[in-house]
Amino acid sequence: MFQLSNNTIDNQLREVDESINNPYPNNEEERLRQLDNLLFITKGYGMEYLEKLNTRKVYPTKENLENLKKFIEPIPENSSDPAEVLGMLHKHGSPAATASAGRRYFGFVIGGSQPAALAANWLSGVWDQNAGLEVTSPVSAAVEDVVSKWLVEILPVSKESVAGFTTGVTMANLTGLAAARHHIIKRYGWDVQERGLYGAPEIEVVTGEQAHGSLLKALSILGLGRSRVTKVPVDSQGRMRVGKFPKVNENTIVCLQAGNVNTGSFDPAEHIIPYAKAMGSWVHVDGAFGLWAGSSPEYSHLTIGYEDADSWATDAHKWLNVPYDSGIILCKNADDLKAAMSLSGDYLDQSGSRIPYQFTPELSRRARGIEIWAALKTLGKSGVAELIERTCKLAELFSLRLKNAGFSILNDVKINQVLVSFGSSERTEKIIKAIQEDGTCWCGGTIWKGETAMRISVSSWATEESDIHLCADTIISIANSIK
Ligand SMILES: *Cc1c(COP(=O)(O)O)cnc(C)c1O
């Protein structure tokens, strides 16, 4: 084999060194100084963003959006000073961010970031952990185990459940449904993980007519199909009608919803789950935000019966107000979950009491349990309940203000969701657009029973009563100015 002389290697290294324009100092002390400076200026940018958050327009202006073109360039040939890179990100990026971390963002179901969870996100970012194995992150595995137990205690789920930490509810739904698929098919001596669905016993899926699109997406990815689902007719609030519930059996996955994304309504678990369980079905719950109502003594009557399901998907990035992305799958039977999420690889360390990747579709992933831990540790049970109750009361206040001004509230406001109509679809659309352009707050639209409606979701820890009055005044004045 051809061997380089030491002399040649030295020469080559020197050449390489001189040809790289390394943006990072190659001495440890210098490197730390650079990082210190970088994190320090980033904190400054972050604080500047947060200081303006509640006085700027909630949605970026046209000019802010126009400035995003500054990012359009060929990949740089040469290296840059990292501080300059961060400076550009703040200059053109920060103003084009949606102020969804602020007090007056009511679109979708979003929520902000509680301070402790945001700060924990920074620290775990510094740690840069791969949370897929205990050996790659003992701290993540240990904290996730604690958080798993805490979640099981405060949420309306079976007390035997275990939790996995996914990107969001789309993946949490996928995970829970994969466990269900495994459980049902395994009883026929068929290993769906190994043999797939070709020739496998058939699974029937039942959802409400108002099931969230992400649940149907998860079903489609799992080979269970979107349109072969039996959809149960719903009532005026989007809840499954018990009288229309089909016959189910041990080959059925029944998917209930805790918290309709428009109305906030709950499928009647206390009627459906006992029947479905008696027939041997697997019951999965999409409780992206609504499941959290169960953590408040004042609202837990809404989630009665849900603890008797088999799997529950929920988000921490919505109502718990931790940074994106943060979904949770809870599963009563850990073995079904682990079987569905198993993978093999001789180099993958299988030691430890919690093998994180057995609970999620991902292997490598960030340590998102850390932020949930910080949020729960800071709030405690009473703080979580208070967050849920406060946001529900603010939603009720919002709906009363709009109702008293003569506008129609289309849903029974039971939790944090309000659906508003300003009359015809056309007028409602115009008003939504004008509200978004005004920028005091941001509300989105939806189609409810064939007509356009405006959605209000009060999900942020930061929203105050004064914000509701300010936004109600603004919305009422805009609506009255549009015929
Ligand atoms: C938000 C939401 C989802 C989707 O969750 P992601 O975290 O965005 O993936 C699913 N179902 C319901 C009811 C939701 O509100």
PDB file of N, CA, C and O in Angstrom, residues 2 20 35 61 78 138 141 146 154 179 199 211 274 282 305 342 386 413 423 431 441 455 457 471:
ATOM      1  N   PHE A   2       0.418   2.223  -0.699  1.00  0.00           N
ATOM      2  CA  PHE A   2       1.164   3.472  -0.774  1.00  0.00           C
ATOM      3  C   PHE A   2       1.093   4.172   0.584  1.00  0.00           C
ATOM      4  O   PHE A   2       0.045   4.294   1.196  1.00  0.00           O
ATOM      5  N   ILE A  20      -8.761  26.519   4.509  1.00  0.00           N
ATOM      6  CA  ILE A  20     -10.048  26.688   5.193  1.00  0.00           C
ATOM      7  C   ILE A  20     -10.101  28.055   5.843  1.00  0.00           C
ATOM      8  O   ILE A  20      -9.178  28.461   6.537  1.00  0.00           O
ATOM      9  N   LEU A  35     -18.155  31.864  21.864  1.00  0.00           N
ATOM     10  CA  LEU A  35     -19.485  31.341  22.209  1.00  0.00           C
ATOM     11  C   LEU A  35     -20.184  32.241  23.211  1.00  0.00           C
ATOM     12  O   LEU A  35     -21.386  32.505  23.112  1.00  0.00           O
ATOM     13  N   THR A  61     -45.660  42.672   8.963  1.00  0.00           N
ATOM     14  CA  THR A  61     -46.156  43.599   7.939  1.00  0.00           C
ATOM     15  C   THR A  61     -45.669  43.149   6.557  1.00  0.00           C
ATOM     16  O   THR A  61     -44.765  42.316   6.449  1.00  0.00           O
ATOM     17  N   ASN A  78     -17.706  31.175   0.950  1.00  0.00           N
ATOM     18  CA  ASN A  78     -16.752  31.259   2.053  1.00  0.00           C
ATOM     19  C   ASN A  78     -17.457  31.390   3.390  1.00  0.00           C
ATOM     20  O   ASN A  78     -18.662  31.668   3.459  1.00  0.00           O
ATOM     21  N   PRO A 138     -28.314  10.148  29.335  1.00  0.00           N
ATOM     22  CA  PRO A 138     -28.888   9.676  30.604  1.00  0.00           C
ATOM     23  C   PRO A 138     -29.847  10.710  31.191  1.00  0.00           C
ATOM     24  O   PRO A 138     -30.892  10.354  31.734  1.00  0.00           O
ATOM     25  N   ALA A 141     -33.241  10.570  29.375  1.00  0.00           N
ATOM     26  CA  ALA A 141     -34.003   9.351  29.685  1.00  0.00           C
ATOM     27  C   ALA A 141     -34.571   9.421  31.102  1.00  0.00           C
ATOM     28  O   ALA A 141     -35.735   9.086  31.336  1.00  0.00           O
ATOM     29  N   VAL A 146     -39.516  10.564  34.565  1.00  0.00           N
ATOM     30  CA  VAL A 146     -40.230  11.314  35.609  1.00  0.00           C
ATOM     31  C   VAL A 146     -41.449  12.007  35.004  1.00  0.00           C
ATOM     32  O   VAL A 146     -42.566  11.940  35.531  1.00  0.00           O
ATOM     33  N   ILE A 154     -51.561  13.503  36.106  1.00  0.00           N
ATOM     34  CA  ILE A 154     -52.457  14.672  35.973  1.00  0.00           C
ATOM     35  C   ILE A 154     -53.425  14.591  34.795  1.00  0.00           C
ATOM     36  O   ILE A 154     -54.409  15.323  34.768  1.00  0.00           O
ATOM     37  N   ALA A 179     -49.566   1.104  17.717  1.00  0.00           N
ATOM     38  CA  ALA A 179     -49.686   0.163  18.843  1.00  0.00           C
ATOM     39  C   ALA A 179     -51.013  -0.594  18.733  1.00  0.00           C
ATOM     40  O   ALA A 179     -51.066  -1.818  18.947  1.00  0.00           O
ATOM     41  N   GLY A 199     -52.299  -9.436   3.253  1.00  0.00           N
ATOM     42  CA  GLY A 199     -52.839 -10.727   3.703  1.00  0.00           C
ATOM     43  C   GLY A 199     -53.167 -10.773   5.185  1.00  0.00           C
ATOM     44  O   GLY A 199     -53.568 -11.822   5.693  1.00  0.00           O
ATOM     45  N   ALA A 211     -63.328  14.158  12.938  1.00  0.00           N
ATOM     46  CA  ALA A 211     -61.955  13.791  13.329  1.00  0.00           C
ATOM     47  C   ALA A 211     -60.964  14.743  12.664  1.00  0.00           C
ATOM     48  O   ALA A 211     -61.171  15.190  11.528  1.00  0.00           O
ATOM     49  N   PRO A 274     -67.172   2.382  27.312  1.00  0.00           N
ATOM     50  CA  PRO A 274     -67.566   1.104  27.942  1.00  0.00           C
ATOM     51  C   PRO A 274     -68.071   0.087  26.912  1.00  0.00           C
ATOM     52  O   PRO A 274     -67.722  -1.093  26.972  1.00  0.00           O
ATOM     53  N   TRP A 282     -59.980  -1.499  20.442  1.00  0.00           N
ATOM     54  CA  TRP A 282     -58.936  -0.605  20.972  1.00  0.00           C
ATOM     55  C   TRP A 282     -59.491   0.809  20.864  1.00  0.00           C
ATOM     56  O   TRP A 282     -60.000   1.208  19.812  1.00  0.00           O
ATOM     57  N   GLY A 305     -64.529   9.392  31.780  1.00  0.00           N
ATOM     58  CA  GLY A 305     -64.577   8.190  30.945  1.00  0.00           C
ATOM     59  C   GLY A 305     -63.362   8.020  30.053  1.00  0.00           C
ATOM     60  O   GLY A 305     -63.073   6.915  29.594  1.00  0.00           O
ATOM     61  N   SER A 342     -40.472  -0.947  17.788  1.00  0.00           N
ATOM     62  CA  SER A 342     -39.183  -1.633  17.920  1.00  0.00           C
ATOM     63  C   SER A 342     -38.317  -1.420  16.693  1.00  0.00           C
ATOM     64  O   SER A 342     -38.807  -1.141  15.600  1.00  0.00           O
ATOM     65  N   GLU A 386     -54.664  26.056  36.964  1.00  0.00           N
ATOM     66  CA  GLU A 386     -54.949  27.492  36.890  1.00  0.00           C
ATOM     67  C   GLU A 386     -54.803  28.008  35.462  1.00  0.00           C
ATOM     68  O   GLU A 386     -55.599  28.822  34.994  1.00  0.00           O
ATOM     69  N   VAL A 413     -69.535  27.543  24.432  1.00  0.00           N
ATOM     70  CA  VAL A 413     -68.153  27.779  24.861  1.00  0.00           C
ATOM     71  C   VAL A 413     -67.923  27.062  26.191  1.00  0.00           C
ATOM     72  O   VAL A 413     -68.319  27.540  27.248  1.00  0.00           O
ATOM     73  N   GLY A 423     -72.327  37.006  10.291  1.00  0.00           N
ATOM     74  CA  GLY A 423     -73.402  37.036   9.294  1.00  0.00           C
ATOM     75  C   GLY A 423     -73.040  36.111   8.153  1.00  0.00           C
ATOM     76  O   GLY A 423     -72.669  34.965   8.378  1.00  0.00           O
ATOM     77  N   ILE A 431     -64.229  40.391   7.353  1.00  0.00           N
ATOM     78  CA  ILE A 431     -63.901  40.868   8.696  1.00  0.00           C
ATOM     79  C   ILE A 431     -62.656  40.164   9.230  1.00  0.00           C
ATOM     80  O   ILE A 431     -61.778  40.804   9.813  1.00  0.00           O
ATOM     81  N   CYS A 441     -54.615  41.668  16.988  1.00  0.00           N
ATOM     82  CA  CYS A 441     -54.620  40.262  17.350  1.00  0.00           C
ATOM     83  C   CYS A 441     -54.665  39.452  16.053  1.00  0.00           C
ATOM     84  O   CYS A 441     -54.685  40.032  14.961  1.00  0.00           O
ATOM     85  N   ARG A 455     -62.415  31.623  14.164  1.00  0.00           N
ATOM     86  CA  ARG A 455     -62.019  30.822  15.323  1.00  0.00           C
ATOM     87  C   ARG A 455     -61.209  31.669  16.296  1.00  0.00           C
ATOM     88  O   ARG A 455     -60.338  32.414  15.873  1.00  0.00           O
ATOM     89  N   SER A 457     -58.957  30.917  19.730  1.00  0.00           N
ATOM     90  CA  SER A 457     -58.448  29.926  20.674  1.00  0.00           C
ATOM     91  C   SER A 457     -57.586  30.666  21.684  1.00  0.00           C
ATOM     92  O   SER A 457     -56.582  31.272  21.324  1.00  0.00           O
ATOM     93  N   CYS A 471     -58.917  43.400  22.391  1.00  0.00           N
ATOM     94  CA  CYS A 471     -59.188  42.693  21.125  1.00  0.00           C
ATOM     95  C   CYS A 471     -60.674  42.691  20.803  1.00  0.00           C
ATOM     96  O   CYS A 471     -61.059  42.841  19.642  1.00  0.00           O
TER      97      CYS A 471
END
